[in-house]
Short mmCIF file of C-alpha atoms (C1' of nucleotides) in Angstrom, two decimals:
data_model
loop_
_atom_site.label_atom_id
_atom_site.label_comp_id
_atom_site.label_asym_id
_atom_site.label_seq_id
_atom_site.Cartn_x
_atom_site.Cartn_y
_atom_site.Cartn_z
CA UNK A 1 -12.88 64.68 -50.61
CA UNK A 2 -10.02 64.01 -52.95
CA UNK A 3 -6.52 64.41 -51.63
CA UNK A 4 -3.93 64.87 -54.34
CA UNK A 5 -0.78 62.80 -54.05
CA UNK A 6 2.07 65.04 -53.05
CA UNK A 7 5.05 65.46 -55.33
CA UNK A 8 8.56 64.28 -54.55
CA UNK A 9 9.48 67.90 -53.94
CA UNK A 10 6.74 68.43 -51.42
CA UNK A 11 7.52 65.27 -49.56
CA UNK A 12 11.19 66.24 -49.42
CA UNK A 13 10.18 69.55 -47.88
CA UNK A 14 7.73 67.88 -45.54
CA UNK A 15 10.57 65.98 -43.96
CA UNK A 16 11.80 69.18 -42.41
CA UNK A 17 8.80 71.34 -41.74
CA UNK A 18 5.10 70.83 -41.32
CA UNK A 19 3.39 72.45 -44.28
CA UNK A 20 0.22 74.45 -43.83
CA UNK A 21 -2.56 73.96 -46.36
CA UNK A 22 -1.80 77.36 -47.83
CA UNK A 23 1.83 76.47 -48.32
CA UNK A 24 0.89 73.15 -49.83
CA UNK A 25 -1.36 74.87 -52.33
CA UNK A 26 1.28 77.43 -53.16
CA UNK A 27 3.82 74.72 -53.79
CA UNK A 28 1.43 72.87 -56.06
CA UNK A 29 0.77 76.03 -58.05
CA UNK A 30 4.49 76.70 -58.24
CA UNK A 31 5.20 73.26 -59.64
CA UNK A 32 2.36 73.23 -62.11
CA UNK A 33 2.17 70.35 -64.52
CA UNK A 34 4.90 67.77 -64.81
CA UNK A 35 6.52 67.04 -68.15
CA UNK A 36 7.38 63.44 -68.96
CA UNK A 37 10.80 62.90 -70.46
CA UNK A 38 12.63 59.88 -71.80
CA UNK A 39 16.17 58.73 -71.21
CA UNK A 40 18.70 61.03 -72.89
CA UNK A 41 16.16 63.82 -73.39
CA UNK A 42 17.45 67.28 -72.65
CA UNK A 43 16.18 69.08 -69.60
CA UNK A 44 18.39 72.09 -70.36
CA UNK A 45 20.72 72.42 -73.28
CA UNK A 46 23.95 74.36 -72.92
CA UNK A 47 23.55 75.80 -76.38
CA UNK A 48 20.26 77.56 -75.74
CA UNK A 49 19.74 80.48 -73.36
CA UNK A 50 17.63 79.51 -70.43
CA UNK A 51 15.88 81.23 -67.57
CA UNK A 52 14.06 78.28 -66.13
CA UNK A 53 14.33 76.10 -63.10
CA UNK A 54 13.37 72.45 -63.06
CA UNK A 55 12.18 70.34 -60.18
CA UNK A 56 12.71 66.60 -60.58
CA UNK A 57 9.53 64.67 -60.08
CA UNK A 58 10.86 61.22 -60.85
CA UNK A 59 13.90 59.63 -62.44
CA UNK A 60 17.51 60.73 -62.60
CA UNK A 61 19.06 63.61 -64.50
CA UNK A 62 22.72 64.44 -65.01
CA UNK A 63 24.58 67.68 -65.76
CA UNK A 64 27.62 67.50 -67.97
CA UNK A 65 30.32 69.97 -68.89
CA UNK A 66 31.86 69.36 -72.28
CA UNK A 67 34.96 70.86 -73.71
CA UNK A 68 35.96 70.20 -77.26
CA UNK A 69 36.99 66.68 -77.91
CA UNK A 70 35.35 63.97 -75.89
CA UNK A 71 36.40 65.49 -72.59
CA UNK A 72 33.30 65.33 -70.42
CA UNK A 73 32.75 65.94 -66.74
CA UNK A 74 29.60 65.01 -64.88
CA UNK A 75 29.13 67.88 -62.47
CA UNK A 76 25.87 67.01 -60.81
CA UNK A 77 23.38 64.19 -60.44
CA UNK A 78 19.74 64.92 -59.71
CA UNK A 79 17.11 62.67 -58.23
CA UNK A 80 13.41 63.02 -57.40
CA UNK A 81 12.77 66.17 -55.38
CA UNK A 82 15.95 67.96 -56.46
CA UNK A 83 15.99 71.43 -57.93
CA UNK A 84 17.94 71.94 -61.13
CA UNK A 85 19.27 75.31 -62.14
CA UNK A 86 19.48 77.22 -58.88
CA UNK A 87 23.25 77.12 -58.93
CA UNK A 88 23.44 78.99 -62.22
CA UNK A 89 20.61 81.40 -61.70
CA UNK A 90 22.81 84.31 -62.67
CA UNK A 91 23.74 83.10 -66.13
CA UNK A 92 21.57 83.36 -69.20
CA UNK A 93 23.27 80.39 -70.79
CA UNK A 94 23.66 77.27 -68.66
CA UNK A 95 27.29 76.29 -68.05
CA UNK A 96 26.42 72.63 -68.53
CA UNK A 97 23.92 70.53 -70.36
CA UNK A 98 21.39 68.57 -68.35
CA UNK A 99 19.85 65.39 -69.68
CA UNK A 100 17.65 62.66 -68.30
CA UNK A 101 19.64 59.66 -67.20
CA UNK A 102 16.52 57.52 -66.89
CA UNK A 103 12.93 58.00 -67.93
CA UNK A 104 11.19 60.41 -65.61
CA UNK A 105 9.38 63.69 -65.31
CA UNK A 106 10.12 67.24 -64.26
CA UNK A 107 8.28 70.40 -63.32
CA UNK A 108 9.45 73.47 -65.20
CA UNK A 109 9.12 77.00 -63.91
CA UNK A 110 10.72 80.37 -64.49
CA UNK A 111 13.34 81.86 -62.21
CA UNK A 112 11.05 84.78 -61.70
CA UNK A 113 8.23 82.55 -60.53
CA UNK A 114 10.51 80.89 -58.01
CA UNK A 115 11.73 84.21 -56.66
CA UNK A 116 8.23 85.64 -56.45
CA UNK A 117 7.26 82.54 -54.58
CA UNK A 118 10.24 83.05 -52.30
CA UNK A 119 9.16 86.58 -51.47
CA UNK A 120 5.71 85.29 -50.52
CA UNK A 121 6.98 82.35 -48.48
CA UNK A 122 10.28 83.29 -46.87
CA UNK A 123 10.35 80.27 -44.60
CA UNK A 124 9.91 77.84 -47.48
CA UNK A 125 12.39 79.72 -49.59
CA UNK A 126 15.01 79.49 -46.87
CA UNK A 127 14.45 75.75 -46.70
CA UNK A 128 14.68 75.39 -50.47
CA UNK A 129 17.96 77.28 -50.48
CA UNK A 130 19.20 75.08 -47.66
CA UNK A 131 18.33 71.94 -49.56
CA UNK A 132 20.12 73.27 -52.62
CA UNK A 133 23.15 74.07 -50.51
CA UNK A 134 23.48 70.40 -49.62
CA UNK A 135 24.21 69.62 -53.24
CA UNK A 136 26.76 72.41 -53.39
CA UNK A 137 28.45 70.98 -50.32
CA UNK A 138 28.47 67.51 -51.83
CA UNK A 139 30.17 69.01 -54.87
CA UNK A 140 32.81 70.51 -52.62
CA UNK A 141 33.40 67.17 -50.99
CA UNK A 142 33.76 65.53 -54.37
CA UNK A 143 36.26 68.16 -55.41
CA UNK A 144 38.31 67.38 -52.34
CA UNK A 145 38.11 63.66 -53.00
CA UNK A 146 39.13 64.11 -56.63
CA UNK A 147 42.10 66.31 -55.87
CA UNK A 148 43.45 64.47 -52.88
CA UNK A 149 42.24 60.87 -52.81
CA UNK A 150 43.48 57.87 -54.77
CA UNK A 151 41.28 56.59 -57.57
CA UNK A 152 39.93 53.78 -55.42
CA UNK A 153 39.10 56.11 -52.55
CA UNK A 154 37.42 58.50 -54.95
CA UNK A 155 35.22 55.73 -56.22
CA UNK A 156 34.28 54.60 -52.73
CA UNK A 157 33.51 58.15 -51.73
CA UNK A 158 31.34 58.59 -54.79
CA UNK A 159 29.36 55.45 -54.09
CA UNK A 160 28.80 56.51 -50.49
CA UNK A 161 27.56 59.89 -51.69
CA UNK A 162 25.10 58.40 -54.17
CA UNK A 163 23.87 56.03 -51.51
CA UNK A 164 23.42 58.86 -49.01
CA UNK A 165 21.59 60.98 -51.55
CA UNK A 166 19.27 58.23 -52.65
CA UNK A 167 18.35 57.59 -49.05
CA UNK A 168 16.89 61.07 -48.96
CA UNK A 169 14.30 59.92 -51.45
CA UNK A 170 13.50 56.50 -50.10
CA UNK A 171 15.01 54.53 -47.31
CA UNK A 172 16.39 51.24 -48.49
CA UNK A 173 16.49 48.57 -45.87
CA UNK A 174 19.79 47.21 -47.13
CA UNK A 175 22.89 48.95 -48.42
CA UNK A 176 21.78 48.06 -51.93
CA UNK A 177 20.81 50.84 -54.32
CA UNK A 178 20.37 51.50 -58.04
CA UNK A 179 23.16 53.18 -59.96
CA UNK A 180 21.99 53.85 -63.51
CA UNK A 181 25.38 55.03 -64.75
CA UNK A 182 27.76 53.37 -67.16
CA UNK A 183 31.36 52.91 -66.13
CA UNK A 184 32.31 55.69 -68.51
CA UNK A 185 29.87 57.99 -66.76
CA UNK A 186 31.22 57.10 -63.35
CA UNK A 187 34.63 57.94 -64.72
CA UNK A 188 33.33 61.28 -65.98
CA UNK A 189 32.11 62.08 -62.49
CA UNK A 190 35.44 61.17 -60.92
CA UNK A 191 38.00 62.24 -63.46
CA UNK A 192 38.95 58.68 -64.36
CA UNK A 193 38.78 56.62 -67.52
CA UNK A 194 36.11 54.00 -68.00
CA UNK A 195 38.80 51.35 -68.20
CA UNK A 196 40.25 52.19 -64.83
CA UNK A 197 36.81 52.41 -63.25
CA UNK A 198 36.22 48.91 -64.54
CA UNK A 199 39.41 47.62 -62.95
CA UNK A 200 38.55 49.25 -59.65
CA UNK A 201 35.01 47.91 -59.59
CA UNK A 202 36.19 44.39 -60.35
CA UNK A 203 38.84 44.70 -57.69
CA UNK A 204 36.34 45.80 -55.05
CA UNK A 205 34.05 43.01 -56.10
CA UNK A 206 36.80 40.42 -55.86
CA UNK A 207 37.75 41.55 -52.39
CA UNK A 208 34.11 41.26 -51.37
CA UNK A 209 33.63 44.92 -50.54
CA UNK A 210 31.10 45.49 -53.29
CA UNK A 211 28.34 43.47 -54.95
CA UNK A 212 27.34 44.36 -58.48
CA UNK A 213 24.03 43.21 -59.90
CA UNK A 214 23.46 45.72 -62.62
CA UNK A 215 22.06 48.23 -62.31
CA UNK A 216 22.18 47.73 -58.56
CA UNK A 217 25.11 48.11 -56.24
CA UNK A 218 25.57 46.92 -52.71
CA UNK A 219 28.24 48.30 -50.40
CA UNK A 220 29.11 45.50 -48.06
CA UNK A 221 31.04 47.36 -45.41
CA UNK A 222 29.65 50.81 -45.46
CA UNK A 223 30.81 51.90 -42.04
CA UNK A 224 34.34 50.71 -42.73
CA UNK A 225 34.47 52.80 -45.88
CA UNK A 226 32.91 55.79 -44.15
CA UNK A 227 35.47 55.92 -41.36
CA UNK A 228 38.39 55.24 -43.67
CA UNK A 229 37.40 58.05 -46.02
CA UNK A 230 36.18 60.35 -43.30
CA UNK A 231 32.87 60.47 -45.13
CA UNK A 232 30.26 62.99 -44.02
CA UNK A 233 26.63 62.45 -44.95
CA UNK A 234 25.71 66.02 -45.77
CA UNK A 235 22.15 65.12 -46.67
CA UNK A 236 21.45 63.76 -43.21
CA UNK A 237 23.03 66.80 -41.58
CA UNK A 238 20.61 69.46 -42.76
CA UNK A 239 20.07 71.96 -40.00
CA UNK A 240 17.20 74.33 -40.46
CA UNK A 241 16.73 75.56 -36.93
CA UNK A 242 18.23 78.98 -37.65
CA UNK A 243 15.27 80.04 -39.77
CA UNK A 244 12.53 79.44 -37.25
CA UNK B 1 26.23 116.71 -45.50
CA UNK B 2 28.35 113.67 -45.01
CA UNK B 3 28.05 110.92 -47.55
CA UNK B 4 29.28 107.58 -46.26
CA UNK B 5 31.64 105.69 -48.53
CA UNK B 6 29.86 102.68 -49.92
CA UNK B 7 31.11 99.24 -49.10
CA UNK B 8 32.64 96.84 -51.60
CA UNK B 9 29.44 94.84 -51.43
CA UNK B 10 27.28 97.80 -52.28
CA UNK B 11 29.45 98.86 -55.15
CA UNK B 12 29.40 95.33 -56.51
CA UNK B 13 25.62 95.42 -56.43
CA UNK B 14 25.53 98.88 -57.90
CA UNK B 15 27.19 97.56 -61.01
CA UNK B 16 24.03 95.76 -61.92
CA UNK B 17 21.16 97.77 -60.58
CA UNK B 18 20.58 101.35 -59.54
CA UNK B 19 19.99 101.36 -55.80
CA UNK B 20 17.31 103.52 -54.27
CA UNK B 21 18.16 105.40 -51.08
CA UNK B 22 15.94 103.01 -49.13
CA UNK B 23 17.79 100.02 -50.50
CA UNK B 24 21.10 101.62 -49.78
CA UNK B 25 20.12 102.22 -46.19
CA UNK B 26 18.82 98.70 -45.82
CA UNK B 27 22.07 97.29 -47.15
CA UNK B 28 24.08 99.40 -44.75
CA UNK B 29 22.00 98.20 -41.83
CA UNK B 30 22.35 94.63 -43.02
CA UNK B 31 26.11 94.89 -43.13
CA UNK B 32 26.50 96.65 -39.83
CA UNK B 33 29.98 97.20 -38.53
CA UNK B 34 33.01 95.70 -40.22
CA UNK B 35 35.43 93.54 -38.25
CA UNK B 36 39.13 93.93 -38.99
CA UNK B 37 41.03 90.67 -39.29
CA UNK B 38 44.67 89.82 -39.82
CA UNK B 39 46.27 87.33 -42.16
CA UNK B 40 45.58 83.76 -41.06
CA UNK B 41 42.74 84.77 -38.74
CA UNK B 42 39.71 82.55 -38.88
CA UNK B 43 36.54 83.87 -40.44
CA UNK B 44 34.76 80.58 -39.83
CA UNK B 45 36.24 77.54 -38.20
CA UNK B 46 35.16 74.09 -39.30
CA UNK B 47 35.25 72.85 -35.73
CA UNK B 48 32.66 75.27 -34.37
CA UNK B 49 28.97 75.34 -35.32
CA UNK B 50 28.12 78.42 -37.26
CA UNK B 51 24.99 80.15 -38.45
CA UNK B 52 26.53 83.27 -39.81
CA UNK B 53 27.24 84.77 -43.16
CA UNK B 54 30.20 87.00 -43.88
CA UNK B 55 30.55 89.70 -46.48
CA UNK B 56 34.11 90.54 -47.47
CA UNK B 57 34.84 94.21 -47.13
CA UNK B 58 38.51 94.11 -48.06
CA UNK B 59 41.28 91.59 -48.44
CA UNK B 60 41.23 87.95 -49.50
CA UNK B 61 39.89 84.95 -47.66
CA UNK B 62 40.24 81.28 -48.50
CA UNK B 63 38.17 78.20 -47.68
CA UNK B 64 39.97 74.93 -47.09
CA UNK B 65 38.83 71.37 -46.71
CA UNK B 66 41.14 69.25 -44.63
CA UNK B 67 41.15 65.54 -44.25
CA UNK B 68 43.45 63.87 -41.81
CA UNK B 69 47.06 64.10 -42.73
CA UNK B 70 48.22 67.14 -44.59
CA UNK B 71 45.74 66.64 -47.42
CA UNK B 72 44.25 70.06 -48.02
CA UNK B 73 42.03 71.42 -50.76
CA UNK B 74 41.32 75.07 -51.32
CA UNK B 75 37.70 75.11 -52.35
CA UNK B 76 36.99 78.79 -52.66
CA UNK B 77 38.70 82.14 -52.77
CA UNK B 78 36.89 85.27 -51.65
CA UNK B 79 37.62 88.86 -52.48
CA UNK B 80 36.08 92.23 -51.56
CA UNK B 81 32.32 92.19 -52.08
CA UNK B 82 31.97 88.40 -51.96
CA UNK B 83 29.56 86.61 -49.67
CA UNK B 84 30.93 83.76 -47.60
CA UNK B 85 28.70 81.02 -46.29
CA UNK B 86 25.70 81.09 -48.60
CA UNK B 87 26.69 77.80 -50.18
CA UNK B 88 26.49 75.95 -46.89
CA UNK B 89 23.51 77.68 -45.42
CA UNK B 90 21.86 74.36 -44.64
CA UNK B 91 24.61 72.97 -42.41
CA UNK B 92 25.16 73.87 -38.80
CA UNK B 93 28.83 73.02 -39.02
CA UNK B 94 30.75 74.49 -41.95
CA UNK B 95 32.22 71.87 -44.29
CA UNK B 96 35.42 73.88 -44.57
CA UNK B 97 37.43 76.34 -42.59
CA UNK B 98 37.72 79.88 -43.85
CA UNK B 99 40.69 82.05 -43.00
CA UNK B 100 41.97 85.42 -44.08
CA UNK B 101 44.61 85.15 -46.75
CA UNK B 102 45.62 88.78 -46.36
CA UNK B 103 44.79 91.43 -43.80
CA UNK B 104 41.29 92.72 -44.35
CA UNK B 105 37.86 93.17 -42.88
CA UNK B 106 34.49 91.48 -43.03
CA UNK B 107 30.90 92.16 -42.13
CA UNK B 108 29.27 89.41 -40.09
CA UNK B 109 25.56 88.74 -40.00
CA UNK B 110 23.24 85.90 -39.17
CA UNK B 111 21.60 83.72 -41.79
CA UNK B 112 18.27 84.77 -40.40
CA UNK B 113 19.08 88.43 -40.88
CA UNK B 114 20.01 87.83 -44.49
CA UNK B 115 16.82 85.90 -45.18
CA UNK B 116 14.66 88.50 -43.47
CA UNK B 117 16.36 91.08 -45.59
CA UNK B 118 15.67 88.95 -48.65
CA UNK B 119 11.97 88.82 -47.86
CA UNK B 120 11.89 92.60 -47.62
CA UNK B 121 13.92 93.22 -50.75
CA UNK B 122 13.20 90.43 -53.23
CA UNK B 123 14.91 92.18 -56.11
CA UNK B 124 18.15 92.65 -54.18
CA UNK B 125 17.97 89.14 -52.85
CA UNK B 126 17.64 87.73 -56.35
CA UNK B 127 20.72 89.68 -57.38
CA UNK B 128 22.65 88.50 -54.35
CA UNK B 129 21.79 84.91 -55.15
CA UNK B 130 22.82 85.48 -58.74
CA UNK B 131 26.17 86.86 -57.69
CA UNK B 132 26.71 83.90 -55.42
CA UNK B 133 25.83 81.55 -58.26
CA UNK B 134 28.76 82.92 -60.26
CA UNK B 135 31.14 81.49 -57.67
CA UNK B 136 29.35 78.17 -57.80
CA UNK B 137 29.73 78.14 -61.56
CA UNK B 138 33.40 78.98 -61.30
CA UNK B 139 33.77 76.03 -58.96
CA UNK B 140 32.14 73.81 -61.55
CA UNK B 141 34.52 75.05 -64.20
CA UNK B 142 37.46 74.35 -61.94
CA UNK B 143 36.18 70.85 -61.29
CA UNK B 144 36.07 70.25 -65.02
CA UNK B 145 39.56 71.64 -65.47
CA UNK B 146 40.93 69.52 -62.66
CA UNK B 147 39.41 66.31 -63.90
CA UNK B 148 40.08 66.71 -67.58
CA UNK B 149 42.92 69.15 -68.19
CA UNK B 150 46.67 68.61 -67.90
CA UNK B 151 48.43 70.20 -64.97
CA UNK B 152 49.67 73.07 -67.08
CA UNK B 153 46.22 73.78 -68.50
CA UNK B 154 44.73 73.63 -65.04
CA UNK B 155 47.16 76.23 -63.84
CA UNK B 156 46.48 78.53 -66.78
CA UNK B 157 42.75 78.14 -66.26
CA UNK B 158 43.13 78.96 -62.61
CA UNK B 159 45.11 82.10 -63.31
CA UNK B 160 42.56 83.25 -65.85
CA UNK B 161 39.79 82.71 -63.30
CA UNK B 162 41.55 84.69 -60.59
CA UNK B 163 42.22 87.44 -63.06
CA UNK B 164 38.58 87.52 -64.18
CA UNK B 165 37.35 87.56 -60.61
CA UNK B 166 39.68 90.30 -59.50
CA UNK B 167 38.52 92.43 -62.40
CA UNK B 168 35.09 92.42 -60.83
CA UNK B 169 36.53 94.38 -57.94
CA UNK B 170 38.75 96.75 -59.80
CA UNK B 171 39.68 97.01 -63.42
CA UNK B 172 43.38 96.69 -63.94
CA UNK B 173 44.65 98.38 -67.00
CA UNK B 174 47.14 95.64 -67.73
CA UNK B 175 46.90 91.90 -67.41
CA UNK B 176 48.87 92.18 -64.21
CA UNK B 177 47.20 91.28 -60.93
CA UNK B 178 48.09 90.33 -57.36
CA UNK B 179 48.09 86.67 -56.37
CA UNK B 180 48.71 86.39 -52.62
CA UNK B 181 48.99 82.61 -52.62
CA UNK B 182 52.01 80.43 -52.03
CA UNK B 183 52.85 77.76 -54.56
CA UNK B 184 51.65 75.18 -52.08
CA UNK B 185 48.31 76.95 -51.88
CA UNK B 186 47.99 77.11 -55.64
CA UNK B 187 48.64 73.40 -55.64
CA UNK B 188 45.94 72.90 -53.02
CA UNK B 189 43.49 74.69 -55.29
CA UNK B 190 44.42 72.58 -58.30
CA UNK B 191 45.15 69.17 -56.87
CA UNK B 192 48.88 69.42 -57.54
CA UNK B 193 51.97 69.42 -55.37
CA UNK B 194 53.83 72.61 -54.62
CA UNK B 195 56.87 71.20 -56.35
CA UNK B 196 55.08 70.64 -59.61
CA UNK B 197 53.41 74.03 -59.46
CA UNK B 198 56.85 75.51 -59.14
CA UNK B 199 58.10 73.68 -62.22
CA UNK B 200 55.07 74.77 -64.21
CA UNK B 201 55.38 78.41 -63.19
CA UNK B 202 59.04 78.50 -64.06
CA UNK B 203 58.31 76.82 -67.35
CA UNK B 204 55.65 79.37 -68.26
CA UNK B 205 57.97 82.15 -67.24
CA UNK B 206 60.80 80.78 -69.34
CA UNK B 207 58.60 80.54 -72.39
CA UNK B 208 57.55 84.14 -71.84
CA UNK B 209 53.87 83.41 -71.28
CA UNK B 210 53.92 84.61 -67.69
CA UNK B 211 55.73 87.30 -65.72
CA UNK B 212 56.17 86.80 -62.01
CA UNK B 213 56.99 89.72 -59.76
CA UNK B 214 55.79 88.43 -56.45
CA UNK B 215 53.13 88.81 -55.37
CA UNK B 216 52.03 90.01 -58.78
CA UNK B 217 51.42 87.98 -61.89
CA UNK B 218 51.10 89.07 -65.46
CA UNK B 219 49.57 86.90 -68.14
CA UNK B 220 51.24 87.89 -71.35
CA UNK B 221 48.98 86.27 -73.86
CA UNK B 222 45.66 86.16 -72.23
CA UNK B 223 43.53 85.73 -75.32
CA UNK B 224 45.71 82.90 -76.56
CA UNK B 225 45.23 81.06 -73.29
CA UNK B 226 41.51 81.80 -73.23
CA UNK B 227 40.84 80.34 -76.65
CA UNK B 228 43.09 77.35 -76.11
CA UNK B 229 41.38 76.46 -72.83
CA UNK B 230 37.94 77.47 -73.98
CA UNK B 231 37.80 79.77 -71.00
CA UNK B 232 34.51 81.44 -70.10
CA UNK B 233 34.52 84.54 -67.96
CA UNK B 234 31.51 83.77 -65.80
CA UNK B 235 31.84 86.95 -63.80
CA UNK B 236 31.41 89.10 -66.87
CA UNK B 237 28.43 87.05 -68.03
CA UNK B 238 26.02 87.81 -65.21
CA UNK B 239 22.55 88.17 -66.60
CA UNK B 240 19.99 89.66 -64.30
CA UNK B 241 17.32 90.66 -66.76
CA UNK B 242 14.98 87.84 -65.77
CA UNK B 243 14.26 89.41 -62.37
CA UNK B 244 13.06 92.79 -63.53
"C1'" DC C 1 70.91 83.33 -34.30
"C1'" DG C 2 68.01 79.56 -35.03
"C1'" DA C 3 63.51 77.90 -36.66
"C1'" DC C 4 60.42 77.91 -40.06
"C1'" DC C 5 58.32 78.83 -44.32
"C1'" DC C 6 58.82 79.41 -49.19
"C1'" DC C 7 61.13 78.62 -53.41
"C1'" DT C 8 64.14 75.86 -56.53
"C1'" DT C 9 66.21 71.92 -58.85
"C1'" DG C 10 67.49 66.90 -59.74
"C1'" DA C 11 66.57 61.83 -59.71
"C1'" DT C 12 63.44 58.24 -59.24
"C1'" DT C 13 58.94 56.03 -58.86
"C1'" DA C 14 54.17 54.80 -59.49
"C1'" DG C 15 49.43 55.59 -60.44
"C1'" DC C 16 46.62 56.06 -63.95
"C1'" DC C 17 46.18 56.63 -69.05
"C1'" DT C 18 46.55 54.93 -73.80
"C1'" DC C 19 46.30 51.58 -77.17
"C1'" DA C 20 44.50 47.25 -78.58
"C1'" DA C 21 41.47 43.32 -78.88
"C1'" DC C 22 37.40 40.89 -77.82
"C1'" DA C 23 32.96 39.39 -75.45
"C1'" DA C 24 28.28 40.55 -74.09
"C1'" DC C 25 24.35 43.05 -74.55
"C1'" DC C 26 20.82 46.14 -76.70
"C1'" DG C 27 17.48 48.00 -79.85
"C1'" DT C 28 16.55 48.10 -84.80
"C1'" DG C 29 15.34 46.61 -89.22
"C1'" DG C 30 15.24 43.18 -92.69
"C1'" DC D 1 13.50 35.11 -86.50
"C1'" DC D 2 18.05 36.36 -87.17
"C1'" DA D 3 21.53 39.68 -88.77
"C1'" DC D 4 23.57 43.85 -87.54
"C1'" DG D 5 25.77 48.02 -85.65
"C1'" DG D 6 26.51 50.45 -81.61
"C1'" DT D 7 27.25 50.81 -76.92
"C1'" DT D 8 29.05 48.69 -72.72
"C1'" DG D 9 32.05 45.78 -70.15
"C1'" DT D 10 36.60 43.13 -69.65
"C1'" DT D 11 41.47 42.19 -69.80
"C1'" DG D 12 46.50 42.78 -71.16
"C1'" DA D 13 50.85 45.48 -72.29
"C1'" DG D 14 53.29 49.54 -72.22
"C1'" DG D 15 54.03 54.54 -71.58
"C1'" DC D 16 53.73 59.16 -69.57
"C1'" DT D 17 52.38 62.58 -66.23
"C1'" DA D 18 52.82 64.14 -61.94
"C1'" DA D 19 54.09 62.43 -57.15
"C1'" DT D 20 57.76 61.33 -54.08
"C1'" DC D 21 62.27 61.60 -52.19
"C1'" DA D 22 66.21 64.46 -51.46
"C1'" DA D 23 68.97 68.58 -50.84
"C1'" DG D 24 69.97 73.30 -50.60
"C1'" DG D 25 69.22 78.64 -50.68
"C1'" DG D 26 66.81 82.92 -49.30
"C1'" DG D 27 63.73 85.46 -46.39
"C1'" DT D 28 61.38 86.53 -42.11
"C1'" DC D 29 60.02 86.36 -37.44
"C1'" DG D 30 60.74 85.49 -32.70
#
DNA sequence: CGACCCCTTGATTAGCCTCAACAACCGTGG
DNA sequence: CCACGGTTGTTGAGGCTAATCAAGGGGTCG
């Protein structure tokens, strides 16, 4: 008997609840086929109306807000198993454009299909909403860091967040992890210029706190950073007991 | 026959769909009794675990993130009809503390109760999620403004957002609206100091763009600001057609 | 009546941006 | 195979925005 390999989304969910066979089937039907996309391909454009949701199967995607000029903000970063588009389910035109940051693949589905699914599987839907809320919370934390931390602290906080998020997908033994973002893009996520990000990164490297082996990053004193910045790993703190 | 006055939440929902009597009853049961709270009272504390959701019945509430020291960020502002707590439904300890900004009242319910309700009334649940997504989008817009706009533009953007949001509750004939926030609090929402907020407000007043009659504010050239800042009224752009 | 919060204004400072120049790398096409 | 343009990373010099420091007035609550 052939057992299909489970998707990143399903394995993310399986971390928190034990799926029945029925639920597993329903999830597979919900996801449908995956679409392969290349780096820089659009997942959602901000110029076209959209009523779809995407589930990342592999790779990274990034949401950007652009105002006229070259003023760009990176509002969210998505990795395998993440849901894209839940946070703007009430708008017919996405408030940001979402593009692939690496090669990868996504499942596309309609909002309606997700909600119908939710009505059929309340327990799973509650978990999906909970998972999505973690990203919203991370956004809140980043807002706080951006408004009230120094540039260096912001950068450290950002790196800790990326590290924490990527651990949700696969545990790395070390504190080393891939960061497929240019310095300009890091700046766009933090409200800094690429030039200043460069100076900060080199400074952290010189003081031995960070090791850069593009595209990988290693945080050498993670716990020191975490206590200094009062960093909370929201992804590890998911509590789903209320729904059972 | 006595007809009960509908809550702010119900009238918000009624703007977008026509409620059946059954739905109206179900909403009333969901809300239950309202709790009266005074200015500065806690709705949710960040030090106590919480698995509840609040629905604002009247007044304003504000969510703050605090890190040690006096570094505070105001992450969200809630008005009558808003739902508090959906965006951190997956955490057992709220990432911010929520307090009343004015006297007012709230309905309190458990996450479980909301989700059970959602399973019973998928259409309403989809609308509720859509409404909540508008606040998430507004947060995104503010993040962009904070990272990429000048202090003055940030402030204008913020005022336009508050104005747009308060219009969801009640249409004001003029561009005048109440803003029960101190200058320090405005600064905490924008990543500025109270002192600089003061200078900016006085500057805008002097140039005739703003009229301040505490606690009311009047934006004198709203459309000029909106085009200059590329402001999008997310609250007016709710699209719910996909769910029907 | 004092304590505290909120607003207001001036003078000074510094953190981060801007401008500028160049090196390294990449994919592309001749 | 190399030439090439475009993107990315690196470093220096100087400037501006918004923070900090400082001081005082008005209002309110206990």
